Tab-separated table of C-alpha atoms in Angstrom:
chain	number	residue	atom	x	y	z
Q	1	UNK	CA	75.637	99.236	101.720
Q	2	UNK	CA	78.358	99.091	99.074
Q	3	UNK	CA	80.313	95.828	98.978
Q	4	UNK	CA	83.869	95.758	100.248
Q	5	UNK	CA	86.585	95.268	97.631
Q	6	UNK	CA	86.730	91.618	96.678
Q	7	UNK	CA	83.417	90.810	98.392
Q	8	UNK	CA	81.580	90.059	95.152
Q	9	UNK	CA	84.297	87.596	94.084
Q	10	UNK	CA	85.021	89.225	90.728
Q	11	UNK	CA	88.728	89.832	90.446
Q	12	UNK	CA	89.528	89.311	86.748
Q	13	UNK	CA	88.504	91.554	83.851
Q	14	UNK	CA	88.486	90.507	80.215
Q	15	UNK	CA	88.606	93.696	78.153
Q	16	UNK	CA	88.081	93.973	74.405
Q	17	UNK	CA	88.877	97.365	72.954
Q	18	UNK	CA	86.660	98.349	70.030
Q	19	UNK	CA	89.518	99.266	67.729
Q	20	UNK	CA	88.820	100.431	64.182
Q	21	UNK	CA	90.439	98.515	61.302
Q	22	UNK	CA	94.210	98.924	60.935
Q	23	UNK	CA	94.450	100.252	64.515
Q	24	UNK	CA	96.002	97.194	66.148
Q	25	UNK	CA	99.136	99.226	66.856
Q	26	UNK	CA	97.175	101.062	69.573
Q	27	UNK	CA	96.956	97.928	71.717
Q	28	UNK	CA	100.295	98.447	73.566
Q	29	UNK	CA	99.170	101.915	74.697
Q	30	UNK	CA	95.853	100.514	75.905
Q	31	UNK	CA	97.668	97.732	77.758
Q	32	UNK	CA	99.683	100.489	79.413
Q	33	UNK	CA	96.414	101.999	80.623
Q	34	UNK	CA	95.490	98.705	82.298
Q	35	UNK	CA	98.956	98.457	83.818
Q	36	UNK	CA	98.277	101.714	85.668
Q	37	UNK	CA	95.876	99.650	87.792
Q	38	UNK	CA	97.663	96.291	87.988
Q	39	UNK	CA	100.914	94.772	86.738
Q	40	UNK	CA	99.109	91.473	86.161
Q	41	UNK	CA	97.972	92.094	82.562
Q	42	UNK	CA	97.949	89.497	79.789
Q	43	UNK	CA	97.613	90.677	76.195
Q	44	UNK	CA	95.012	88.948	74.006
Q	45	UNK	CA	95.882	90.294	70.528
Q	46	UNK	CA	94.660	91.855	68.378
Q	47	UNK	CA	92.334	93.902	70.593
Q	48	UNK	CA	91.982	92.487	74.104
Q	49	UNK	CA	93.541	91.722	77.469
Q	50	UNK	CA	93.012	90.005	80.796
Q	51	UNK	CA	93.676	91.947	84.005
Q	52	UNK	CA	93.840	90.478	87.529
Q	53	UNK	CA	92.606	93.174	89.936
Q	54	UNK	CA	93.003	91.440	93.300
Q	55	UNK	CA	95.783	93.760	94.403
Q	56	UNK	CA	94.166	96.788	92.715
Q	57	UNK	CA	90.912	96.328	94.651
Q	58	UNK	CA	92.771	96.491	97.943
Q	59	UNK	CA	95.065	99.334	96.875
Q	60	UNK	CA	92.396	101.630	95.381
Q	61	UNK	CA	89.644	100.596	97.787
Q	62	UNK	CA	87.258	99.968	94.893
Q	63	UNK	CA	85.553	96.886	93.495
Q	64	UNK	CA	86.481	95.377	90.144
Q	65	UNK	CA	83.257	96.760	88.658
Q	66	UNK	CA	84.104	100.274	89.798
Q	67	UNK	CA	87.600	99.942	88.382
Q	68	UNK	CA	86.130	98.650	85.102
Q	69	UNK	CA	84.096	101.852	84.810
Q	70	UNK	CA	87.220	103.963	85.368
Q	71	UNK	CA	89.121	101.956	82.737
Q	72	UNK	CA	86.346	102.492	80.205
Q	73	UNK	CA	86.217	106.256	80.831
Q	74	UNK	CA	90.004	106.599	80.573
Q	75	UNK	CA	90.151	104.569	77.344
Q	76	UNK	CA	87.582	106.914	75.805
Q	77	UNK	CA	89.077	110.124	77.188
Q	78	UNK	CA	92.747	109.389	76.493
Q	79	UNK	CA	92.582	107.216	73.376
Q	80	UNK	CA	89.100	107.726	71.908
Q	81	UNK	CA	88.473	103.981	72.133
Q	82	UNK	CA	85.406	102.360	73.713
Q	83	UNK	CA	85.559	98.857	75.149
Q	84	UNK	CA	83.443	95.947	76.328
Q	85	UNK	CA	84.308	94.227	79.601
Q	86	UNK	CA	83.519	90.900	81.208
Q	87	UNK	CA	84.251	90.287	84.887
Q	88	UNK	CA	84.476	87.061	86.849
Q	89	UNK	CA	86.332	85.179	89.581
Q	90	UNK	CA	88.855	83.831	87.047
Q	91	UNK	CA	90.019	84.167	83.423
Q	92	UNK	CA	87.662	81.525	82.012
Q	93	UNK	CA	84.551	83.098	83.497
Q	94	UNK	CA	85.665	86.629	82.597
Q	95	UNK	CA	86.129	85.526	78.960
Q	96	UNK	CA	82.690	83.917	78.896
Q	97	UNK	CA	81.101	86.981	80.500
Q	98	UNK	CA	82.659	89.162	77.792
Q	99	UNK	CA	80.452	87.481	75.177
Q	100	UNK	CA	77.392	89.039	76.857
Q	101	UNK	CA	78.981	92.454	77.421
Q	102	UNK	CA	77.894	95.635	75.682
Q	103	UNK	CA	79.596	99.042	75.334
Q	104	UNK	CA	79.005	101.044	78.485
Q	105	UNK	CA	77.936	98.033	80.557
Q	106	UNK	CA	80.224	95.474	82.198
Q	107	UNK	CA	78.859	91.910	82.235
Q	108	UNK	CA	79.740	90.550	85.662
Q	109	UNK	CA	79.509	87.006	86.989
Q	110	UNK	CA	79.691	87.089	90.814
Q	111	UNK	CA	81.100	84.002	92.509
Q	112	UNK	CA	77.739	83.026	94.000
Q	113	UNK	CA	76.055	83.137	90.564
Q	114	UNK	CA	78.590	81.099	88.587
Q	115	UNK	CA	76.579	77.864	88.399
Q	116	UNK	CA	73.436	79.705	87.364
Q	117	UNK	CA	75.414	81.608	84.702
Q	118	UNK	CA	76.856	78.397	83.261
Q	119	UNK	CA	73.919	75.994	83.606
Q	120	UNK	CA	71.900	76.843	80.497
Q	121	UNK	CA	74.809	77.507	78.159
Q	122	UNK	CA	75.653	75.064	75.370
Q	123	UNK	CA	78.621	72.844	76.102
Q	124	UNK	CA	80.483	74.343	73.122
Q	125	UNK	CA	80.495	77.728	74.902
Q	126	UNK	CA	83.108	76.456	77.351
Q	127	UNK	CA	86.665	77.476	76.341
Q	128	UNK	CA	88.647	74.432	75.271
Q	129	UNK	CA	85.655	72.388	74.123
Q	130	UNK	CA	86.059	71.784	70.412
Q	131	UNK	CA	83.443	70.778	67.861
Q	132	UNK	CA	84.311	67.086	68.067
Q	133	UNK	CA	84.050	66.929	71.872
Q	134	UNK	CA	80.821	68.935	71.837
Q	135	UNK	CA	79.344	66.597	69.247
Q	136	UNK	CA	80.247	63.527	71.319
Q	137	UNK	CA	78.693	64.988	74.476
Q	138	UNK	CA	75.530	66.106	72.664
Q	139	UNK	CA	75.037	62.595	71.266
Q	140	UNK	CA	74.623	61.437	74.875
Q	141	UNK	CA	72.303	64.275	75.864
Q	142	UNK	CA	75.002	66.348	77.565
Q	143	UNK	CA	74.271	69.444	75.511
Q	144	UNK	CA	74.378	72.064	78.293
Q	145	UNK	CA	76.952	72.844	80.941
Q	146	UNK	CA	74.349	72.231	83.620
Q	147	UNK	CA	73.884	68.654	82.435
Q	148	UNK	CA	77.633	68.150	82.175
Q	149	UNK	CA	78.071	69.456	85.734
Q	150	UNK	CA	75.493	66.970	87.022
Q	151	UNK	CA	76.825	63.982	85.055
Q	152	UNK	CA	78.858	61.311	86.877
Q	153	UNK	CA	82.589	61.806	86.486
Q	154	UNK	CA	82.978	58.226	85.281
Q	155	UNK	CA	80.565	58.902	82.399
Q	156	UNK	CA	82.499	61.948	81.207
Q	157	UNK	CA	85.815	60.116	81.479
Q	158	UNK	CA	84.464	57.200	79.472
Q	159	UNK	CA	83.290	59.576	76.727
Q	160	UNK	CA	86.268	61.913	76.357
Q	161	UNK	CA	89.108	60.488	78.477
Q	162	UNK	CA	90.176	60.533	82.111
Q	163	UNK	CA	91.972	63.880	82.293
Q	164	UNK	CA	89.713	65.734	79.837
Q	165	UNK	CA	86.607	64.434	81.604
Q	166	UNK	CA	87.833	65.611	85.004
Q	167	UNK	CA	88.780	69.061	83.692
Q	168	UNK	CA	85.489	69.431	81.829
Q	169	UNK	CA	83.444	68.572	84.919
Q	170	UNK	CA	85.394	71.055	87.029
Q	171	UNK	CA	84.913	73.853	84.514
Q	172	UNK	CA	81.208	73.086	84.076
Q	173	UNK	CA	80.875	73.441	87.850
Q	174	UNK	CA	82.590	76.822	87.723
Q	175	UNK	CA	86.019	75.739	88.956
Q	176	UNK	CA	88.395	78.103	87.152
Q	177	UNK	CA	92.027	77.111	87.743
Q	178	UNK	CA	93.388	79.448	85.087
Q	179	UNK	CA	95.464	82.499	85.918
Q	180	UNK	CA	96.428	85.727	84.227
Q	181	UNK	CA	99.986	85.437	82.908
Q	182	UNK	CA	101.671	88.867	82.736
Q	183	UNK	CA	103.499	89.711	79.512
Q	184	UNK	CA	102.433	86.426	77.908
Q	185	UNK	CA	103.894	85.974	74.438
Q	186	UNK	CA	101.363	86.685	71.710
Q	187	UNK	CA	100.392	83.543	69.818
Q	188	UNK	CA	99.111	85.425	66.782
Q	189	UNK	CA	99.652	88.492	64.635
Q	190	UNK	CA	96.998	90.038	62.428
Q	191	UNK	CA	96.595	92.703	59.782
Q	192	UNK	CA	93.716	93.978	57.652
Q	193	UNK	CA	93.336	95.555	54.249
Q	194	UNK	CA	90.047	97.504	54.012
Q	195	UNK	CA	88.811	98.771	50.650
Q	196	UNK	CA	87.442	102.279	50.225
Q	197	UNK	CA	84.461	100.825	48.348
Q	198	UNK	CA	82.950	97.414	47.619
Q	199	UNK	CA	85.682	95.662	45.654
Q	200	UNK	CA	84.795	93.026	43.049
Q	201	UNK	CA	88.104	92.742	41.183
Q	202	UNK	CA	90.074	89.558	42.048
Q	203	UNK	CA	93.277	91.347	41.033
Q	204	UNK	CA	92.784	93.961	43.742
Q	205	UNK	CA	91.927	91.224	46.256
Q	206	UNK	CA	95.199	89.481	45.438
Q	207	UNK	CA	97.210	92.697	45.755
Q	208	UNK	CA	95.703	93.241	49.206
Q	209	UNK	CA	96.639	89.664	50.142
Q	210	UNK	CA	100.182	90.192	48.876
Q	211	UNK	CA	100.597	93.356	50.934
Q	212	UNK	CA	99.099	91.780	54.071
Q	213	UNK	CA	101.176	88.596	53.847
Q	214	UNK	CA	104.408	90.521	53.298
Q	215	UNK	CA	103.611	92.726	56.304
Q	216	UNK	CA	103.028	89.665	58.492
Q	217	UNK	CA	106.291	88.130	57.329
Q	218	UNK	CA	108.238	91.298	58.142
Q	219	UNK	CA	106.609	91.601	61.573
Q	220	UNK	CA	107.313	87.955	62.388
Q	221	UNK	CA	110.971	88.295	61.423
Q	222	UNK	CA	111.259	91.520	63.431
Q	223	UNK	CA	110.366	89.655	66.642
Q	224	UNK	CA	112.210	86.423	65.695
Q	225	UNK	CA	109.036	84.363	65.442
Q	226	UNK	CA	107.590	81.865	62.972
Q	227	UNK	CA	103.949	80.842	62.530
Q	228	UNK	CA	102.411	77.418	62.052
Q	229	UNK	CA	99.185	78.394	60.292
Q	230	UNK	CA	97.520	81.233	58.419
Q	231	UNK	CA	93.893	82.362	58.685
Q	232	UNK	CA	92.113	84.386	56.003
Q	233	UNK	CA	88.947	86.345	56.759
Q	234	UNK	CA	86.993	88.010	53.955
Q	235	UNK	CA	84.283	90.467	55.015
Q	236	UNK	CA	81.586	91.350	52.489
Q	237	UNK	CA	79.397	94.366	51.792
Q	238	UNK	CA	76.427	92.753	53.575
Q	239	UNK	CA	78.588	92.449	56.759
Q	240	UNK	CA	78.839	88.682	56.504
Q	241	UNK	CA	82.259	87.053	56.507
Q	242	UNK	CA	84.079	83.874	55.503
Q	243	UNK	CA	87.044	82.533	57.475
Q	244	UNK	CA	89.417	79.753	56.464
Q	245	UNK	CA	92.598	78.443	58.126
Q	246	UNK	CA	95.444	76.476	56.563
Q	247	UNK	CA	98.331	74.757	58.353
Q	248	UNK	CA	101.674	75.582	56.762
Q	249	UNK	CA	104.015	72.784	55.554
Q	250	UNK	CA	106.576	74.024	58.101
Q	251	UNK	CA	106.679	76.890	60.619
Q	252	UNK	CA	107.834	79.978	58.738
Q	253	UNK	CA	108.234	83.744	58.629
Q	254	UNK	CA	109.198	83.604	54.935
Q	255	UNK	CA	107.056	86.142	53.048
Q	256	UNK	CA	106.888	84.070	49.851
Q	257	UNK	CA	105.542	81.066	51.800
Q	258	UNK	CA	102.929	83.249	53.512
Q	259	UNK	CA	101.913	84.844	50.198
Q	260	UNK	CA	101.512	81.399	48.619
Q	261	UNK	CA	99.382	80.164	51.506
Q	262	UNK	CA	97.245	83.317	51.410
Q	263	UNK	CA	96.650	82.938	47.670
Q	264	UNK	CA	95.742	79.261	48.205
Q	265	UNK	CA	93.179	80.162	50.875
Q	266	UNK	CA	91.689	82.843	48.632
Q	267	UNK	CA	91.437	80.590	45.570
Q	268	UNK	CA	89.778	77.859	47.654
Q	269	UNK	CA	86.920	80.244	48.467
Q	270	UNK	CA	85.933	80.336	44.792
Q	271	UNK	CA	84.544	83.871	45.037
Q	272	UNK	CA	82.400	84.869	42.078
Q	273	UNK	CA	81.838	88.605	41.781
Q	274	UNK	CA	81.886	88.955	45.579
Q	275	UNK	CA	81.618	92.503	46.914
Q	276	UNK	CA	84.500	92.550	49.388
Q	277	UNK	CA	84.958	95.225	52.063
Q	278	UNK	CA	87.911	93.904	54.068
Q	279	UNK	CA	90.557	91.214	53.687
Q	280	UNK	CA	92.279	90.154	56.908
Q	281	UNK	CA	95.154	87.756	57.534
Q	282	UNK	CA	96.245	86.266	60.840
Q	283	UNK	CA	99.473	84.359	61.484
Q	284	UNK	CA	98.788	81.832	64.251
Q	285	UNK	CA	100.683	79.335	66.360
Q	286	UNK	CA	103.663	81.632	66.875
Q	287	UNK	CA	106.908	80.126	68.157
Q	288	UNK	CA	110.536	81.283	68.523
Q	289	UNK	CA	112.347	81.161	65.192
Q	290	UNK	CA	115.339	79.312	66.668
Q	291	UNK	CA	113.082	76.397	67.622
Q	292	UNK	CA	111.776	75.946	64.066
Q	293	UNK	CA	113.280	73.504	61.616
Q	294	UNK	CA	113.802	74.629	58.023
Q	295	UNK	CA	113.511	72.328	55.040
Q	296	UNK	CA	116.770	72.611	53.095
Q	297	UNK	CA	116.348	73.679	49.498
Q	298	UNK	CA	118.649	73.863	46.515
Q	299	UNK	CA	116.359	76.266	44.677
Q	300	UNK	CA	118.501	79.337	43.852
Q	301	UNK	CA	115.379	81.481	43.412
Q	302	UNK	CA	114.214	80.704	46.956
Q	303	UNK	CA	117.619	81.461	48.426
Q	304	UNK	CA	117.784	84.732	46.474
Q	305	UNK	CA	114.374	85.787	47.817
Q	306	UNK	CA	115.459	85.005	51.385
Q	307	UNK	CA	118.561	87.158	50.961
Q	308	UNK	CA	116.400	89.966	49.578
Q	309	UNK	CA	114.171	89.641	52.641
Q	310	UNK	CA	117.171	90.195	54.891
Q	311	UNK	CA	118.118	93.337	52.975
Q	312	UNK	CA	114.520	94.600	53.048
Q	313	UNK	CA	114.239	93.941	56.796
Q	314	UNK	CA	117.370	96.003	57.421
Q	315	UNK	CA	115.900	98.798	55.290
Q	316	UNK	CA	112.649	98.730	57.274
Q	317	UNK	CA	114.557	98.809	60.561
Q	318	UNK	CA	116.483	101.885	59.397
Q	319	UNK	CA	113.884	103.817	57.392
Q	320	UNK	CA	110.510	102.530	58.663
Q	321	UNK	CA	107.878	100.007	57.538
Q	322	UNK	CA	107.151	101.767	54.225
Q	323	UNK	CA	110.757	101.556	53.045
Q	324	UNK	CA	109.942	98.520	50.858
Q	325	UNK	CA	107.020	98.525	48.459
Q	326	UNK	CA	104.609	95.550	48.668
Q	327	UNK	CA	105.273	92.934	46.022
Q	328	UNK	CA	108.983	93.567	45.638
Q	329	UNK	CA	109.811	90.383	47.560
Q	330	UNK	CA	107.295	88.081	45.929
Q	331	UNK	CA	108.899	85.001	44.456
């Protein structure tokens, strides 16, 4: 007999749309598809979302797994985009299930199988557990979530602190207190610059970085945001990749500052004749621009560039994103 809606205890989907490079702009339309089923949708840029289906299960009379199949078919039929989906009782478990998902098959973690699902996984697989915490736990033999779940609370609190120990033990036992936050503000923006062929020339790499950093700056200013750090990902011809992150001296949406940070990240890689396929930049730690402090400067060149940015932003708003050629704002 088919289970009643909600019976299996899987109410949250974590969906990752398999978007091709430079197709991040499609995400709002795909979020709209999810919102046809539930208003409780949280964007996970650049290509994902969480959706709470508790109300949708009752309204449509279908389980979360059945709704996941409909979402996948509609994404393919209407947008030509496949997706992978994880399902669980809460956001944390849905995110973890997504890591095992495959196109065409939803990875589901029913409520009565949560402990079994978690038990053999490394402690670092738990969202919120960083490398340092994982290393500390592993030094004491707590290398799996099953062992963490069985450990005395006092032991965990002694190792990583009272609050962190309590939260870790709850999560390792499958207690997911997270919730899907509709219309949550994106905490990152990303862009990519793919090459039509394997690119060895550092000059072309730098031009791609310049273009990407200026785009991020313009997009940040358009939504009145600043970022606290910048992440560079370089993907190579053999499909391997290198990723580096650098904290910025101050939160900024200033294109020249982003270009300088991007160049610094690139130079630190020390690439020698690397065959590069894609260069990607991500602005992270987004915050409202009015909450950011700005270091005063008496450099007339810097002030001139900032004024030029304002003019260029007005031109983009009026004539579109290609109204200003990349590199024209570089300091």
